[in-house]
Amino acid sequence: MSWKKALLGACAIFCIAGAAHSEDKAKVVDGYKVDSETMKGFRAWRAAACDRCHGANQEGLVGPSLVNSLKTLSKDDFIKTVRDGRLEKGMQSFGNSPVVMQNINQLYMYLKGRSDGTITRAKVEELPQ
């Protein structure tokens, strides 16, 4: 294989990896105006009433702070926790909740944005189209 083909292959892998990563990133303006996909995550958060345990600002209540947890929790572990719950710790399963499971990636985007500080307020607004 020539060095040019190897370089093109490596570039393709990095481009694909970068595109996959950017899909998990909220698009945010002014700290609280978000893209439509992230807004779906916020709506799923509200519909599932996650704030009852994790607090209105995701900083914890009877459940842990998601702002802190998502600094180290992988996306796969997040999905598993939401889907299966952690009954021994009081976390219910949302695996049978269509609104949550159909928007699990968007919910992750919203909460990850809160955790990394990209989204600076819990209540967000949708960016104009």
PDB file of C-alpha atoms in Angstrom:
ATOM      1  CA  MET A   1       0.000   0.000   0.000  1.00  0.00           C
ATOM      2  CA  SER A   2       1.339   3.401  -0.897  1.00  0.00           C
ATOM      3  CA  TRP A   3       1.783   6.048   1.767  1.00  0.00           C
ATOM      4  CA  LYS A   4      -0.892   8.164   0.024  1.00  0.00           C
ATOM      5  CA  LYS A   5      -3.516   5.405   0.356  1.00  0.00           C
ATOM      6  CA  ALA A   6      -2.536   4.829   3.988  1.00  0.00           C
ATOM      7  CA  LEU A   7      -2.811   8.547   4.709  1.00  0.00           C
ATOM      8  CA  LEU A   8      -6.228   8.769   3.015  1.00  0.00           C
ATOM      9  CA  GLY A   9      -7.435   5.751   5.011  1.00  0.00           C
ATOM     10  CA  ALA A  10      -6.255   7.306   8.262  1.00  0.00           C
ATOM     11  CA  CYS A  11      -7.935  10.608   7.379  1.00  0.00           C
ATOM     12  CA  ALA A  12     -11.203   8.807   6.641  1.00  0.00           C
ATOM     13  CA  ILE A  13     -11.111   7.054  10.018  1.00  0.00           C
ATOM     14  CA  PHE A  14     -10.466  10.331  11.859  1.00  0.00           C
ATOM     15  CA  CYS A  15     -13.241  12.087   9.922  1.00  0.00           C
ATOM     16  CA  ILE A  16     -15.748   9.342  10.728  1.00  0.00           C
ATOM     17  CA  ALA A  17     -14.712   9.341  14.398  1.00  0.00           C
ATOM     18  CA  GLY A  18     -15.004  13.122  14.536  1.00  0.00           C
ATOM     19  CA  ALA A  19     -18.450  13.085  12.938  1.00  0.00           C
ATOM     20  CA  ALA A  20     -19.669  10.458  15.393  1.00  0.00           C
ATOM     21  CA  HIS A  21     -18.365  12.497  18.309  1.00  0.00           C
ATOM     22  CA  SER A  22     -19.940  15.717  17.090  1.00  0.00           C
ATOM     23  CA  GLU A  23     -23.351  14.021  16.970  1.00  0.00           C
ATOM     24  CA  ASP A  24     -23.226  13.829  20.776  1.00  0.00           C
ATOM     25  CA  LYS A  25     -22.402  17.507  21.151  1.00  0.00           C
ATOM     26  CA  ALA A  26     -25.148  20.038  21.762  1.00  0.00           C
ATOM     27  CA  LYS A  27     -25.147  23.140  19.601  1.00  0.00           C
ATOM     28  CA  VAL A  28     -25.561  26.014  22.049  1.00  0.00           C
ATOM     29  CA  VAL A  29     -25.736  29.809  21.766  1.00  0.00           C
ATOM     30  CA  ASP A  30     -25.587  32.136  24.782  1.00  0.00           C
ATOM     31  CA  GLY A  31     -25.492  29.159  27.159  1.00  0.00           C
ATOM     32  CA  TYR A  32     -29.189  28.270  26.892  1.00  0.00           C
ATOM     33  CA  LYS A  33     -30.359  28.388  23.257  1.00  0.00           C
ATOM     34  CA  VAL A  34     -30.000  24.885  21.836  1.00  0.00           C
ATOM     35  CA  ASP A  35     -30.507  23.024  18.573  1.00  0.00           C
ATOM     36  CA  SER A  36     -33.699  21.019  18.002  1.00  0.00           C
ATOM     37  CA  GLU A  37     -32.076  17.667  18.862  1.00  0.00           C
ATOM     38  CA  THR A  38     -30.831  18.912  22.232  1.00  0.00           C
ATOM     39  CA  MET A  39     -34.261  20.425  22.841  1.00  0.00           C
ATOM     40  CA  LYS A  40     -35.748  16.926  22.418  1.00  0.00           C
ATOM     41  CA  GLY A  41     -33.445  15.794  25.211  1.00  0.00           C
ATOM     42  CA  PHE A  42     -34.629  18.611  27.470  1.00  0.00           C
ATOM     43  CA  ARG A  43     -38.244  17.704  26.716  1.00  0.00           C
ATOM     44  CA  ALA A  44     -37.568  14.045  27.535  1.00  0.00           C
ATOM     45  CA  TRP A  45     -35.984  15.186  30.821  1.00  0.00           C
ATOM     46  CA  ARG A  46     -39.118  17.146  31.669  1.00  0.00           C
ATOM     47  CA  ALA A  47     -41.568  14.465  30.508  1.00  0.00           C
ATOM     48  CA  ALA A  48     -39.872  11.795  32.625  1.00  0.00           C
ATOM     49  CA  ALA A  49     -39.794  14.163  35.629  1.00  0.00           C
ATOM     50  CA  CYS A  50     -36.117  13.382  36.257  1.00  0.00           C
ATOM     51  CA  ASP A  51     -35.915  16.567  38.314  1.00  0.00           C
ATOM     52  CA  ARG A  52     -37.872  14.875  41.124  1.00  0.00           C
ATOM     53  CA  CYS A  53     -34.716  12.934  42.036  1.00  0.00           C
ATOM     54  CA  HIS A  54     -31.868  14.745  40.304  1.00  0.00           C
ATOM     55  CA  GLY A  55     -33.018  18.312  41.004  1.00  0.00           C
ATOM     56  CA  ALA A  56     -34.273  21.040  38.695  1.00  0.00           C
ATOM     57  CA  ASN A  57     -30.674  22.029  37.867  1.00  0.00           C
ATOM     58  CA  GLN A  58     -29.403  18.435  37.596  1.00  0.00           C
ATOM     59  CA  GLU A  59     -27.232  19.065  40.675  1.00  0.00           C
ATOM     60  CA  GLY A  60     -28.767  16.287  42.759  1.00  0.00           C
ATOM     61  CA  LEU A  61     -31.545  15.870  45.270  1.00  0.00           C
ATOM     62  CA  VAL A  62     -32.286  12.338  46.493  1.00  0.00           C
ATOM     63  CA  GLY A  63     -30.475  11.140  43.362  1.00  0.00           C
ATOM     64  CA  PRO A  64     -26.920  12.121  42.462  1.00  0.00           C
ATOM     65  CA  SER A  65     -25.811  15.244  40.629  1.00  0.00           C
ATOM     66  CA  LEU A  66     -25.864  14.511  36.922  1.00  0.00           C
ATOM     67  CA  VAL A  67     -23.712  17.577  36.337  1.00  0.00           C
ATOM     68  CA  ASN A  68     -20.967  15.725  38.239  1.00  0.00           C
ATOM     69  CA  SER A  69     -21.795  12.166  37.158  1.00  0.00           C
ATOM     70  CA  LEU A  70     -21.633  12.895  33.444  1.00  0.00           C
ATOM     71  CA  LYS A  71     -18.084  14.188  33.800  1.00  0.00           C
ATOM     72  CA  THR A  72     -16.961  10.544  34.135  1.00  0.00           C
ATOM     73  CA  LEU A  73     -19.928   8.374  33.079  1.00  0.00           C
ATOM     74  CA  SER A  74     -19.597   7.020  29.530  1.00  0.00           C
ATOM     75  CA  LYS A  75     -22.470   7.315  27.097  1.00  0.00           C
ATOM     76  CA  ASP A  76     -22.901   3.529  27.106  1.00  0.00           C
ATOM     77  CA  ASP A  77     -23.102   3.467  30.908  1.00  0.00           C
ATOM     78  CA  PHE A  78     -25.549   6.395  30.855  1.00  0.00           C
ATOM     79  CA  ILE A  79     -27.838   4.563  28.418  1.00  0.00           C
ATOM     80  CA  LYS A  80     -27.628   1.325  30.418  1.00  0.00           C
ATOM     81  CA  THR A  81     -28.442   3.164  33.654  1.00  0.00           C
ATOM     82  CA  VAL A  82     -31.434   4.994  32.184  1.00  0.00           C
ATOM     83  CA  ARG A  83     -32.705   1.916  30.343  1.00  0.00           C
ATOM     84  CA  ASP A  84     -32.208  -0.629  33.154  1.00  0.00           C
ATOM     85  CA  GLY A  85     -32.259   1.596  36.223  1.00  0.00           C
ATOM     86  CA  ARG A  86     -30.299   1.020  39.425  1.00  0.00           C
ATOM     87  CA  LEU A  87     -33.019  -0.368  41.614  1.00  0.00           C
ATOM     88  CA  GLU A  88     -30.651  -0.992  44.543  1.00  0.00           C
ATOM     89  CA  LYS A  89     -29.964   2.771  44.604  1.00  0.00           C
ATOM     90  CA  GLY A  90     -33.562   3.825  43.972  1.00  0.00           C
ATOM     91  CA  MET A  91     -33.151   4.625  40.250  1.00  0.00           C
ATOM     92  CA  GLN A  92     -36.139   3.346  38.325  1.00  0.00           C
ATOM     93  CA  SER A  93     -35.878   1.877  34.832  1.00  0.00           C
ATOM     94  CA  PHE A  94     -37.029   3.967  31.883  1.00  0.00           C
ATOM     95  CA  GLY A  95     -36.618   1.131  29.375  1.00  0.00           C
ATOM     96  CA  ASN A  96     -40.378   0.993  28.814  1.00  0.00           C
ATOM     97  CA  SER A  97     -40.763   4.749  28.418  1.00  0.00           C
ATOM     98  CA  PRO A  98     -41.072   5.586  24.707  1.00  0.00           C
ATOM     99  CA  VAL A  99     -40.479   9.317  25.264  1.00  0.00           C
ATOM    100  CA  VAL A 100     -37.185   8.582  27.033  1.00  0.00           C
ATOM    101  CA  MET A 101     -35.919   5.705  24.917  1.00  0.00           C
ATOM    102  CA  GLN A 102     -36.756   7.383  21.594  1.00  0.00           C
ATOM    103  CA  ASN A 103     -34.782  10.433  22.741  1.00  0.00           C
ATOM    104  CA  ILE A 104     -31.995   8.768  24.754  1.00  0.00           C
ATOM    105  CA  ASN A 105     -29.202  10.212  22.572  1.00  0.00           C
ATOM    106  CA  GLN A 106     -30.733  13.671  22.782  1.00  0.00           C
ATOM    107  CA  LEU A 107     -31.169  13.347  26.553  1.00  0.00           C
ATOM    108  CA  TYR A 108     -27.499  12.441  26.801  1.00  0.00           C
ATOM    109  CA  MET A 109     -26.576  15.478  24.663  1.00  0.00           C
ATOM    110  CA  TYR A 110     -28.591  17.792  26.895  1.00  0.00           C
ATOM    111  CA  LEU A 111     -27.170  16.430  30.147  1.00  0.00           C
ATOM    112  CA  LYS A 112     -23.620  16.244  28.780  1.00  0.00           C
ATOM    113  CA  GLY A 113     -23.941  19.909  27.790  1.00  0.00           C
ATOM    114  CA  ARG A 114     -25.019  20.736  31.346  1.00  0.00           C
ATOM    115  CA  SER A 115     -22.126  18.696  32.719  1.00  0.00           C
ATOM    116  CA  ASP A 116     -19.400  20.204  30.547  1.00  0.00           C
ATOM    117  CA  GLY A 117     -20.717  23.746  31.054  1.00  0.00           C
ATOM    118  CA  THR A 118     -21.740  24.335  27.446  1.00  0.00           C
ATOM    119  CA  ILE A 119     -25.356  24.646  28.577  1.00  0.00           C
ATOM    120  CA  THR A 120     -25.282  27.081  31.493  1.00  0.00           C
ATOM    121  CA  ARG A 121     -28.947  26.939  32.570  1.00  0.00           C
ATOM    122  CA  ALA A 122     -31.212  23.979  33.180  1.00  0.00           C
ATOM    123  CA  LYS A 123     -34.131  25.500  31.271  1.00  0.00           C
ATOM    124  CA  VAL A 124     -33.243  25.913  27.605  1.00  0.00           C
ATOM    125  CA  GLU A 125     -34.887  27.434  24.555  1.00  0.00           C
ATOM    126  CA  GLU A 126     -34.784  26.154  21.008  1.00  0.00           C
ATOM    127  CA  LEU A 127     -32.698  28.074  18.487  1.00  0.00           C
ATOM    128  CA  PRO A 128     -34.734  29.488  15.605  1.00  0.00           C
ATOM    129  CA  GLN A 129     -34.608  27.290  12.533  1.00  0.00           C
TER     130      GLN A 129
END
